[in-house]
Coordinates of C-alpha atoms in Angstrom, one line a residue:
Chain A
M647 CA 200.3 45.3 70.5
S648 CA 201.6 43.4 67.2
A649 CA 200.5 46.6 65.1
N650 CA 202.6 48.7 67.2
I651 CA 205.6 46.4 66.8
V652 CA 205.4 46.1 63.0
F653 CA 204.8 50.1 62.9
F654 CA 208.1 50.7 64.8
A655 CA 209.9 48.1 63.1
V656 CA 209.0 49.5 59.5
I657 CA 210.0 53.2 60.8
M658 CA 213.4 51.9 62.2
L659 CA 213.9 50.1 58.6
A660 CA 213.5 53.7 56.9
F661 CA 215.9 55.0 59.4
V662 CA 218.6 52.3 58.4
I663 CA 217.9 53.0 54.7
V664 CA 218.5 56.7 55.1
L665 CA 221.6 56.2 56.7
Y666 CA 222.6 53.7 54.1
A667 CA 221.5 56.6 51.3
R668 CA 223.8 58.9 53.1
R669 CA 226.9 56.7 52.4
G670 CA 229.8 58.2 50.1
H671 CA 227.4 61.8 50.0
G672 CA 227.9 63.1 53.6
E673 CA 229.4 66.6 52.7
G674 CA 228.3 67.2 49.2
G675 CA 227.3 70.8 48.0
A676 CA 223.8 72.4 48.0
R677 CA 223.3 71.0 44.4
D678 CA 224.1 67.3 45.6
Y679 CA 221.8 67.9 48.7
F680 CA 218.9 69.0 46.9
V681 CA 219.0 67.5 43.5
A682 CA 221.6 64.7 44.0
S683 CA 223.7 66.5 41.5
G684 CA 221.5 65.3 38.6
Q685 CA 222.7 61.6 38.9
F686 CA 219.6 59.7 39.6
G687 CA 218.8 56.6 37.5
G688 CA 215.3 55.5 36.3
F689 CA 214.7 53.4 39.5
L690 CA 215.3 56.1 42.1
L691 CA 213.6 58.9 39.9
F692 CA 210.7 56.5 39.3
F693 CA 210.2 55.9 43.1
L694 CA 210.7 59.6 43.9
S695 CA 208.3 60.9 41.4
V696 CA 205.6 58.3 41.4
G697 CA 205.5 58.8 45.2
E698 CA 203.4 61.8 44.6
T699 CA 200.5 59.7 43.4
Y700 CA 200.4 57.6 46.5
S701 CA 200.6 60.2 49.0
I702 CA 198.9 59.7 52.4
G703 CA 196.2 62.3 50.9
S704 CA 195.5 59.8 48.1
I705 CA 195.4 56.8 50.2
L706 CA 193.3 58.1 53.0
G707 CA 191.6 61.0 50.7
F708 CA 190.6 58.9 47.6
P709 CA 188.5 56.5 49.5
A710 CA 187.0 59.1 51.8
A711 CA 186.0 61.6 48.8
T712 CA 184.8 58.7 46.9
Y713 CA 182.7 57.5 49.9
V714 CA 181.4 61.2 50.0
Q715 CA 181.2 62.3 46.4
G716 CA 180.9 59.1 44.3
T717 CA 181.8 59.2 40.4
P718 CA 182.3 62.8 39.6
F719 CA 185.3 62.8 42.2
V720 CA 186.7 59.6 40.9
L721 CA 186.6 60.7 37.3
W722 CA 188.4 64.1 38.0
F723 CA 190.9 63.0 40.5
L724 CA 192.0 59.9 38.6
G725 CA 191.8 61.6 35.1
Y726 CA 194.1 64.2 36.0
I727 CA 196.8 62.1 37.3
V728 CA 196.7 59.7 34.5
L729 CA 196.7 62.4 31.8
A730 CA 199.7 63.9 33.5
F731 CA 201.6 61.1 32.4
P732 CA 201.6 61.2 28.5
L733 CA 201.7 65.1 28.7
G734 CA 204.9 64.6 30.9
Y735 CA 206.2 61.9 28.4
F736 CA 206.5 64.8 25.9
V737 CA 207.1 68.0 28.4
N738 CA 209.1 66.6 31.2
P739 CA 212.2 65.9 28.8
L740 CA 211.9 69.4 27.7
I741 CA 211.8 71.0 31.2
W742 CA 214.7 68.9 32.2
R743 CA 217.1 70.0 29.3
A744 CA 216.1 73.7 30.0
G745 CA 217.1 73.1 33.4
R746 CA 220.4 71.4 32.2
R747 CA 221.2 74.3 30.0
V748 CA 221.3 76.7 32.7
G749 CA 222.5 74.3 35.5
A750 CA 219.1 74.9 37.6
M751 CA 218.6 73.7 41.2
T752 CA 215.0 74.7 41.5
G753 CA 212.2 75.3 39.0
V754 CA 212.4 78.9 39.5
D755 CA 216.0 79.1 38.6
L756 CA 214.7 78.6 35.0
F757 CA 212.8 82.0 35.4
R758 CA 215.9 83.8 36.6
F759 CA 217.9 82.6 33.6
H760 CA 215.5 82.6 30.8
F761 CA 213.7 85.9 31.7
D762 CA 216.9 87.7 33.4
S763 CA 214.7 89.0 36.1
R764 CA 215.2 88.9 39.6
G765 CA 211.9 90.4 40.6
L766 CA 210.1 87.7 38.5
E767 CA 212.3 85.2 40.0
K768 CA 211.1 86.3 43.5
L769 CA 207.4 86.5 42.3
V770 CA 207.4 83.0 41.0
A771 CA 209.3 81.9 44.4
L772 CA 206.8 83.5 46.5
N773 CA 203.8 82.0 44.4
A774 CA 205.4 78.5 44.7
I775 CA 205.9 78.9 48.5
I776 CA 202.5 79.9 49.2
C777 CA 201.0 77.0 47.4
L778 CA 203.5 74.6 49.1
V779 CA 202.8 75.8 52.8
P780 CA 199.3 74.0 53.3
L781 CA 200.7 70.7 51.9
G782 CA 203.0 70.1 55.1
E783 CA 199.8 70.6 57.3
M784 CA 197.8 68.2 55.2
Q785 CA 200.4 65.5 55.6
F786 CA 200.4 65.8 59.5
V787 CA 196.6 65.6 59.5
G788 CA 196.6 62.5 57.4
L789 CA 199.3 61.2 59.8
L790 CA 197.2 62.1 62.8
G791 CA 194.1 60.0 61.3
V792 CA 196.4 56.8 60.6
L793 CA 197.8 57.1 64.2
K794 CA 194.2 57.1 65.7
A795 CA 194.2 53.6 65.0
F796 CA 196.7 52.7 67.5
H797 CA 194.6 54.5 70.5
W798 CA 197.9 55.9 72.0
P799 CA 197.0 57.6 75.4
V800 CA 198.7 60.9 74.2
S801 CA 197.6 64.1 72.8
G802 CA 197.7 64.6 69.0
F803 CA 200.6 67.0 69.2
V804 CA 202.9 64.4 70.5
P805 CA 203.0 61.8 67.3
M806 CA 202.9 64.9 65.0
A807 CA 205.8 66.5 66.7
G808 CA 207.6 63.1 66.8
A809 CA 206.8 62.7 62.9
A810 CA 208.2 66.3 62.3
G811 CA 211.3 65.4 64.2
V812 CA 211.9 62.0 62.1
T813 CA 211.3 63.9 58.8
F814 CA 213.9 66.7 60.0
V815 CA 216.5 64.2 60.8
W816 CA 216.2 62.2 57.7
I817 CA 216.5 65.5 55.6
L818 CA 219.6 66.5 57.8
L819 CA 221.0 63.3 57.1
S820 CA 220.6 62.5 53.4
G821 CA 218.9 65.5 51.7
I822 CA 216.8 64.4 48.7
R823 CA 218.3 60.8 49.0
A824 CA 216.4 60.5 52.0
P825 CA 212.8 60.2 50.5
A826 CA 214.1 58.7 47.1
Y827 CA 215.5 55.7 49.0
V828 CA 212.8 55.6 51.6
S829 CA 210.2 55.7 48.7
F830 CA 211.3 52.4 47.5
I831 CA 210.1 50.5 50.8
K832 CA 207.2 53.1 51.1
D833 CA 205.8 52.1 47.8
T834 CA 206.2 48.7 48.2
L835 CA 204.7 48.7 51.6
V836 CA 201.7 50.8 50.1
V837 CA 201.2 48.3 47.2
V838 CA 200.8 45.5 50.0
A839 CA 198.7 47.5 52.3
V840 CA 196.2 48.8 49.5
L841 CA 196.0 45.1 48.1
L842 CA 195.5 43.7 51.7
V843 CA 192.7 46.2 52.5
G844 CA 191.3 46.1 49.0
M845 CA 191.2 42.4 48.7
A846 CA 189.5 42.0 52.1
A847 CA 187.1 44.5 51.1
L848 CA 186.1 42.8 48.0
R849 CA 185.9 39.6 49.7
A850 CA 183.5 41.2 52.4
L851 CA 181.4 42.8 49.7
G852 CA 181.2 39.5 47.8
M853 CA 179.7 37.7 50.7
D854 CA 176.9 40.2 50.9
G855 CA 174.8 39.5 47.7
A856 CA 172.8 42.8 48.5
A857 CA 176.2 44.8 48.6
T858 CA 177.4 43.5 45.6
Q859 CA 174.2 44.5 43.6
T860 CA 174.4 48.0 44.9
V861 CA 177.9 48.7 44.4
A862 CA 177.6 50.3 41.2
E863 CA 174.8 52.4 42.0
S864 CA 176.2 53.9 45.3
P865 CA 178.3 56.6 43.5
V866 CA 176.5 59.8 43.1
H867 CA 176.2 59.5 39.3
R868 CA 173.8 61.8 37.5
P869 CA 174.8 61.4 33.9
G870 CA 175.8 64.8 32.1
E871 CA 175.8 66.8 35.2
G872 CA 179.1 68.7 35.6
N873 CA 180.9 67.1 32.8
L874 CA 182.4 70.3 31.8
L875 CA 183.7 71.0 35.3
V876 CA 185.2 67.5 35.4
M877 CA 186.9 67.7 31.9
S878 CA 188.3 71.1 32.5
T879 CA 189.8 70.2 35.8
I880 CA 191.3 67.1 34.3
L881 CA 192.9 69.1 31.5
F882 CA 194.1 72.0 33.9
Q883 CA 195.2 70.1 36.8
A884 CA 197.3 67.5 34.5
A885 CA 198.9 70.5 33.1
G886 CA 199.7 71.7 36.5
F887 CA 201.1 68.5 37.9
C888 CA 203.9 68.6 35.1
V889 CA 204.8 72.0 36.4
A890 CA 204.6 71.5 40.1
P891 CA 207.6 72.6 42.1
A892 CA 208.2 69.2 43.7
N893 CA 207.8 67.8 39.9
I894 CA 210.2 69.9 38.5
A895 CA 212.6 69.5 41.3
F896 CA 212.5 65.8 41.1
L897 CA 213.1 66.0 37.2
F898 CA 216.4 67.8 38.0
T899 CA 217.6 64.7 40.0
A900 CA 217.5 62.8 36.8
R901 CA 220.7 61.6 34.9
S902 CA 219.3 62.0 31.4
D903 CA 216.0 63.0 29.5
R904 CA 215.6 59.8 28.3
I905 CA 215.5 58.2 31.7
V906 CA 212.7 60.9 32.4
R907 CA 210.8 60.0 29.3
R908 CA 210.8 56.3 29.8
N909 CA 209.7 56.5 33.3
Q910 CA 206.7 58.0 32.3
I911 CA 205.6 54.9 30.3
V912 CA 205.2 52.8 33.4
M913 CA 203.6 55.4 35.8
P914 CA 200.1 54.8 34.9
L915 CA 200.3 51.1 35.6
Y916 CA 201.1 52.0 38.9
M917 CA 197.6 53.3 39.5
L918 CA 196.2 49.9 39.3
M919 CA 196.1 50.1 42.9
F920 CA 193.1 52.4 42.8
P921 CA 190.4 50.1 41.9
F922 CA 191.3 48.5 45.2
L923 CA 191.0 51.9 46.9
Y924 CA 187.6 52.4 45.2
A925 CA 186.5 49.0 46.7
V926 CA 187.3 50.1 50.1
A927 CA 185.0 53.1 49.7
M928 CA 182.4 50.9 48.3
F929 CA 182.9 48.6 51.5
A930 CA 182.3 51.5 53.6
R931 CA 179.4 52.7 51.8
H932 CA 177.7 49.2 52.2
G933 CA 177.8 48.6 55.6
G934 CA 181.3 48.2 56.5
G935 CA 181.6 51.9 57.5
A936 CA 178.5 52.5 59.6
G937 CA 179.0 55.7 61.4
T938 CA 182.4 56.4 60.0
V939 CA 183.7 59.9 59.4
A940 CA 184.9 60.1 55.8
N941 CA 188.5 61.0 56.7
D942 CA 188.6 57.5 58.4
V943 CA 187.1 55.2 55.9
F944 CA 190.5 53.7 55.0
M945 CA 191.9 52.9 58.3
T946 CA 188.3 52.0 59.9
S947 CA 188.2 49.5 57.0
A948 CA 191.6 48.0 57.6
T949 CA 191.1 47.7 61.5
T950 CA 187.6 46.2 60.7
L951 CA 188.7 43.5 58.1
L952 CA 192.6 42.9 58.9
P953 CA 194.4 41.1 61.9
G954 CA 196.4 43.4 64.2
W955 CA 200.0 43.0 62.5
A956 CA 198.4 43.9 59.0
V957 CA 196.9 47.0 60.6
G958 CA 200.3 47.8 61.6
L959 CA 201.7 47.4 58.3
V960 CA 198.9 49.5 56.9
A961 CA 199.4 52.2 59.1
A962 CA 203.2 51.9 58.6
A963 CA 202.8 52.3 54.8
C964 CA 200.3 55.3 55.3
G965 CA 202.8 56.9 57.7
L966 CA 205.8 56.5 55.4
S967 CA 203.8 57.9 52.7
G968 CA 203.1 61.2 54.9
L969 CA 206.8 61.5 55.8
V970 CA 208.0 60.9 52.4
I971 CA 206.0 63.4 50.7
L972 CA 206.7 65.7 53.7
A973 CA 210.3 65.4 53.2
G974 CA 210.0 66.2 49.5
N975 CA 208.2 69.3 50.1
C976 CA 210.4 70.4 52.5
L977 CA 213.3 70.1 50.1
T978 CA 211.4 71.8 47.5
L979 CA 210.4 74.9 49.8
G980 CA 213.7 75.2 51.6
P981 CA 216.0 76.3 48.5
L982 CA 213.2 78.5 47.1
V983 CA 213.8 80.6 50.2
S984 CA 217.6 80.1 50.6
H985 CA 218.4 80.0 46.8
N986 CA 215.9 82.0 45.3
L987 CA 214.4 84.5 47.5
L988 CA 217.7 85.3 49.7
H989 CA 220.5 85.9 47.1
G990 CA 224.2 85.9 47.8
L991 CA 224.3 83.0 50.2
S992 CA 227.4 80.8 49.8
D993 CA 226.6 77.1 48.9
R994 CA 227.0 76.0 52.4
G995 CA 225.0 78.9 53.5
Q996 CA 222.2 77.8 51.0
R997 CA 222.1 74.5 52.5
R998 CA 222.2 75.7 56.2
G999 CA 219.5 78.2 55.4
A1000 CA 217.2 75.8 53.7
Q1001 CA 217.6 73.6 56.8
V1002 CA 216.5 76.5 58.9
V1003 CA 213.7 77.3 56.8
I1004 CA 212.6 73.5 56.7
G1005 CA 212.8 73.4 60.4
G1006 CA 210.4 76.4 60.6
Y1007 CA 208.1 74.9 58.0
L1008 CA 207.7 71.7 59.8
L1009 CA 206.9 73.4 63.1
F1010 CA 204.4 75.8 61.4
S1011 CA 202.8 72.6 60.0
V1012 CA 202.4 70.9 63.1
V1013 CA 200.9 74.0 65.0
A1014 CA 198.7 74.6 61.8
A1015 CA 197.5 71.0 62.0
D1016 CA 196.4 71.6 65.5
H1017 CA 194.9 75.1 65.1
L1018 CA 194.6 76.1 61.5
T1019 CA 193.0 73.3 59.7
S1020 CA 190.2 75.0 58.0
V1021 CA 192.3 77.8 56.7
M1022 CA 194.9 75.3 55.4
T1023 CA 192.1 73.3 53.8
V1024 CA 190.9 76.3 51.9
L1025 CA 194.7 77.1 50.8
N1026 CA 194.9 73.4 49.7
T1027 CA 192.1 73.9 47.3
L1028 CA 194.1 76.8 45.6
F1029 CA 197.4 74.7 45.2
Y1030 CA 196.9 73.5 41.6
M1031 CA 195.1 76.9 40.7
G1032 CA 198.3 78.9 42.0
I1033 CA 200.9 76.7 40.6
S1034 CA 199.5 76.3 37.0
Q1035 CA 199.7 80.0 36.5
I1036 CA 203.3 79.6 35.5
I1037 CA 202.2 77.4 32.5
P1038 CA 202.7 80.4 30.1
A1039 CA 206.1 81.1 31.3
M1040 CA 207.1 77.6 31.1
I1041 CA 206.0 77.3 27.5
A1042 CA 208.2 80.2 26.8
I1043 CA 211.1 78.5 28.7
V1044 CA 210.9 75.0 26.9
L1045 CA 210.4 76.4 23.6
R1046 CA 213.2 79.1 24.1
K1047 CA 210.7 82.1 23.1
G1048 CA 211.9 85.7 24.1
V1049 CA 208.9 86.9 26.3
G1050 CA 209.1 89.9 28.5
A1051 CA 209.4 89.3 32.4
F1052 CA 206.6 91.9 32.8
P1053 CA 204.0 90.5 30.9
I1054 CA 204.7 86.9 32.6
G1055 CA 204.6 88.4 36.0
A1056 CA 201.3 90.3 35.2
G1057 CA 199.6 87.4 33.8
L1058 CA 200.7 85.3 37.0
V1059 CA 199.4 87.9 39.3
V1060 CA 195.9 88.3 37.2
G1061 CA 195.7 84.5 36.8
D1062 CA 196.1 83.9 40.6
C1063 CA 193.4 86.5 41.5
V1064 CA 190.8 85.5 39.0
S1065 CA 191.3 81.6 39.9
A1066 CA 191.3 82.4 43.8
G1067 CA 188.5 85.0 43.4
L1068 CA 186.2 82.6 41.3
A1069 CA 187.2 79.7 43.7
L1070 CA 186.3 81.5 46.9
F1071 CA 183.7 83.7 45.8
G1072 CA 182.4 82.7 42.6
P1073 CA 179.1 80.4 41.6
Q1074 CA 179.0 77.0 43.4
P1075 CA 179.1 74.5 41.9
A1076 CA 181.1 76.0 39.2
A1077 CA 180.6 75.2 35.6
V1078 CA 184.2 75.2 34.5
N1079 CA 187.4 74.9 36.6
A1080 CA 188.3 78.3 38.2
G1081 CA 191.8 77.8 37.7
M1082 CA 191.4 77.2 33.9
V1083 CA 189.3 80.4 33.8
G1084 CA 192.5 82.1 35.3
L1085 CA 194.8 80.6 33.1
L1086 CA 193.0 81.9 30.2
W1087 CA 193.1 85.4 31.5
N1088 CA 196.7 84.8 32.2
F1089 CA 197.3 83.8 28.6
A1090 CA 195.2 86.8 27.4
I1091 CA 197.2 89.3 29.6
V1092 CA 200.8 87.8 28.6
G1093 CA 199.6 88.2 25.0
V1094 CA 198.3 91.7 24.9
L1095 CA 201.1 93.1 27.0
E1096 CA 203.8 91.1 25.0
G1097 CA 202.3 92.5 21.9
I1098 CA 202.5 95.9 23.3
R1099 CA 206.1 95.4 24.4
R1100 CA 207.1 94.2 20.9
Y1101 CA 205.3 97.1 19.3
Q1102 CA 207.2 99.7 21.4
A1103 CA 210.5 97.9 20.7
G1104 CA 209.9 97.9 17.1
E1105 CA 209.0 101.6 17.2
A1106 CA 212.2 102.3 19.4
A1107 CA 214.1 100.6 16.7
M1108 CA 213.0 102.5 14.0
R1109 CA 213.3 106.0 15.7
T1110 CA 217.0 104.9 16.3
A1111 CA 217.3 103.8 12.7
G1112 CA 215.8 107.0 11.6
R1113 CA 218.2 109.3 13.5
K1114 CA 221.2 107.5 11.9
Chain B
M1348 CA 212.9 57.6 -5.0
D1349 CA 214.0 58.3 -1.5
E1350 CA 217.3 59.6 -2.3
Q1351 CA 215.9 62.3 -4.6
R1352 CA 213.4 63.9 -2.1
S1353 CA 213.4 67.3 -1.9
P1354 CA 214.2 69.1 1.4
S1355 CA 210.8 70.5 1.7
A1356 CA 209.5 66.8 1.2
E1357 CA 211.5 65.6 4.1
G1358 CA 210.5 68.6 6.2
G1359 CA 206.9 67.6 5.6
G1360 CA 207.5 63.9 6.1
A1361 CA 209.2 65.0 9.7
R1362 CA 206.2 67.2 10.3
G1363 CA 203.9 64.4 9.6
R1364 CA 205.9 62.0 11.8
Q1365 CA 205.7 64.6 14.7
V1366 CA 202.1 64.7 14.3
V1367 CA 201.6 61.0 14.4
R1368 CA 203.9 60.7 17.4
L1369 CA 201.9 63.5 19.3
A1370 CA 198.5 61.8 18.3
V1371 CA 199.6 58.3 19.4
G1372 CA 201.3 59.4 22.8
L1373 CA 199.1 62.2 23.7
G1374 CA 196.1 62.5 21.4
I1375 CA 194.7 58.9 22.2
P1376 CA 195.1 59.1 25.9
F1377 CA 193.5 62.6 25.9
C1378 CA 190.5 61.2 24.1
V1379 CA 190.1 58.2 26.2
I1380 CA 190.6 60.0 29.5
D1381 CA 189.0 63.5 29.0
L1382 CA 186.9 63.8 25.8
A1383 CA 185.3 60.4 26.5
I1384 CA 183.5 61.5 29.7
P1385 CA 180.4 63.1 28.1
F1386 CA 179.8 59.3 26.6
T1387 CA 181.1 57.3 29.1
T1388 CA 178.8 59.1 31.8
R1389 CA 175.7 58.3 29.6
V1390 CA 176.1 54.6 29.9
D1391 CA 174.2 53.4 32.9
R1392 CA 175.8 49.9 33.2
T1393 CA 178.2 48.2 35.7
V1394 CA 181.3 46.3 34.9
L1395 CA 182.9 44.2 37.6
G1396 CA 180.8 46.2 40.1
A1397 CA 182.0 49.7 39.1
A1398 CA 179.9 52.2 37.4
F1399 CA 180.9 52.2 33.9
P1400 CA 182.6 55.5 33.6
V1401 CA 184.9 54.4 36.6
F1402 CA 185.6 51.3 34.9
W1403 CA 186.5 53.3 31.8
M1404 CA 188.9 55.4 33.7
F1405 CA 190.5 52.3 35.3
L1406 CA 191.0 51.0 31.8
S1407 CA 192.5 54.1 30.5
F1408 CA 195.5 53.3 32.5
V1409 CA 196.5 50.5 30.7
I1410 CA 195.7 52.3 27.4
T1411 CA 197.6 55.2 28.2
S1412 CA 200.5 53.1 29.3
A1413 CA 200.3 51.2 26.0
C1414 CA 200.1 54.5 24.0
M1415 CA 203.3 55.8 25.5
L1416 CA 205.1 52.4 24.9
A1417 CA 204.0 52.3 21.2
T1418 CA 205.4 56.0 20.9
W1419 CA 208.6 55.0 22.4
L1420 CA 208.9 51.9 20.5
L1421 CA 208.0 53.5 17.2
F1422 CA 209.7 57.1 17.6
D1423 CA 211.9 57.7 20.6
R1424 CA 213.8 54.3 21.5
A1425 CA 216.0 54.6 18.4
D1426 CA 216.7 58.6 19.1
E1427 CA 219.9 57.9 21.1
A1428 CA 220.3 61.6 21.6
G1429 CA 216.8 61.8 22.8
E1430 CA 216.5 65.2 21.3
E1431 CA 215.5 64.8 17.4
H1432 CA 211.8 64.5 17.9
D1433 CA 211.6 67.1 20.5
A1434 CA 213.3 69.4 18.1
G1435 CA 210.1 69.6 16.2
M1436 CA 208.0 70.6 19.2
A1437 CA 210.4 73.2 20.2
A1438 CA 210.5 74.6 16.8
S1439 CA 214.4 74.0 16.4
E1440 CA 214.7 75.5 19.7
T1441 CA 216.1 78.6 18.5
R1442 CA 215.9 81.9 20.9
E1443 CA 214.1 84.6 19.2

């Protein structure tokens, strides 16, 4: 009972914060709605950006995958996130400046202005949308896992529909300010929740001498095996993290490039919660999780180790994580359709159009969580493989290099096909990250086609000069 | 002496500064996080209850933050416009 009270109190508090965030920004334009007119300071940008690190997927998924896969998973998962921060220290200010130069509202706007091609703009928007689609469903699956702890006598569809409704109302009320402001209490609660469960797990492990001795042996750890796969995944996904659609959209909310850069310094320290999540996985592995389904490791440990009110707090933290990330994804996806795919809409039309798209996306995600989980899981594994294929184009954009739209588009399509083909039909386990192989093909295609384009342009210029 | 430095010497100095900046801010974290993996996974020891490579990864959070802080303090903080150092990376950002 106390768990329910704490859970609903936190959700209500989040609503009050969303209403507060709306003050003075009720009827702003699309730019204000989606990127807060680029006026966020370091505090809001930090919580908005770092919120991605502790999504519901991380809180539930990290202990679950550590529980099943052990050390190799821990290395690539933590490695790519922490490497993305120093990479972002150098790259993010360049992306921010590229966006400010052209007044970009979405990452795809950079392509429209730099390459002067509507076709490429639509191709990149479609690529991003396909990658973003499964993320919504993943949040709902996570939410469902958390809410199971309450044993409510309703089918899974009801709480998922409720979560979709809450997210939609947040977005309608405050746009991008909703996830930014709620992120503050969400992240505070996540820190408290992870510490609570992690410390309790450590204490439980400490009481059992046998468990303490075997903690380090438990990860599936075979020296040398799969190192190249882990290393290539870290490098590839760290680069992908910097060009992910949500990351770019969040960068555009910042007031200055200095704020963007300064924030990166603190972000790795925020990952110091992961040792506690690791302890939870170890606790589950050594007795605490007897008979536990992997995805339930975190919540089962919480209910085993903590009193009712604390379980409510942990569930609320996880629930808010899911809702905040969901809102962020919605606000990234909406304008990709209403602003980049459908040209010619008025400012008000873009905002309204995005809201319709967001409503449809939420509905689809709820249905997919109920019926299409296996398909979505496959699509989710392709997320970084797809979004990272814009890296050659982003390099051209931030360095202001003149590259043709066709070579960039062809490279993107080939990179996507090679990555997805290798991931789905290639040898398992792979020796190298499939996305990295696709990206190398992508670079090669861009290089060859751009060389041909320049050669042909040079020939044409010489012929013109010869006629004169 | 400094006043008489040639433009090419100044350009070389700026490039060298850029290299050091990138090495401290990105090179060291990359080595600690990624390139160290073949070495850390060979160590069959536990530290504070975690397998050594996992402990090393946890340690890299602090090292990475310290490297960026050093880069900020040594190179970027004084740069009020925030553009000077990136100009080197962006090859003075001239459109071809």
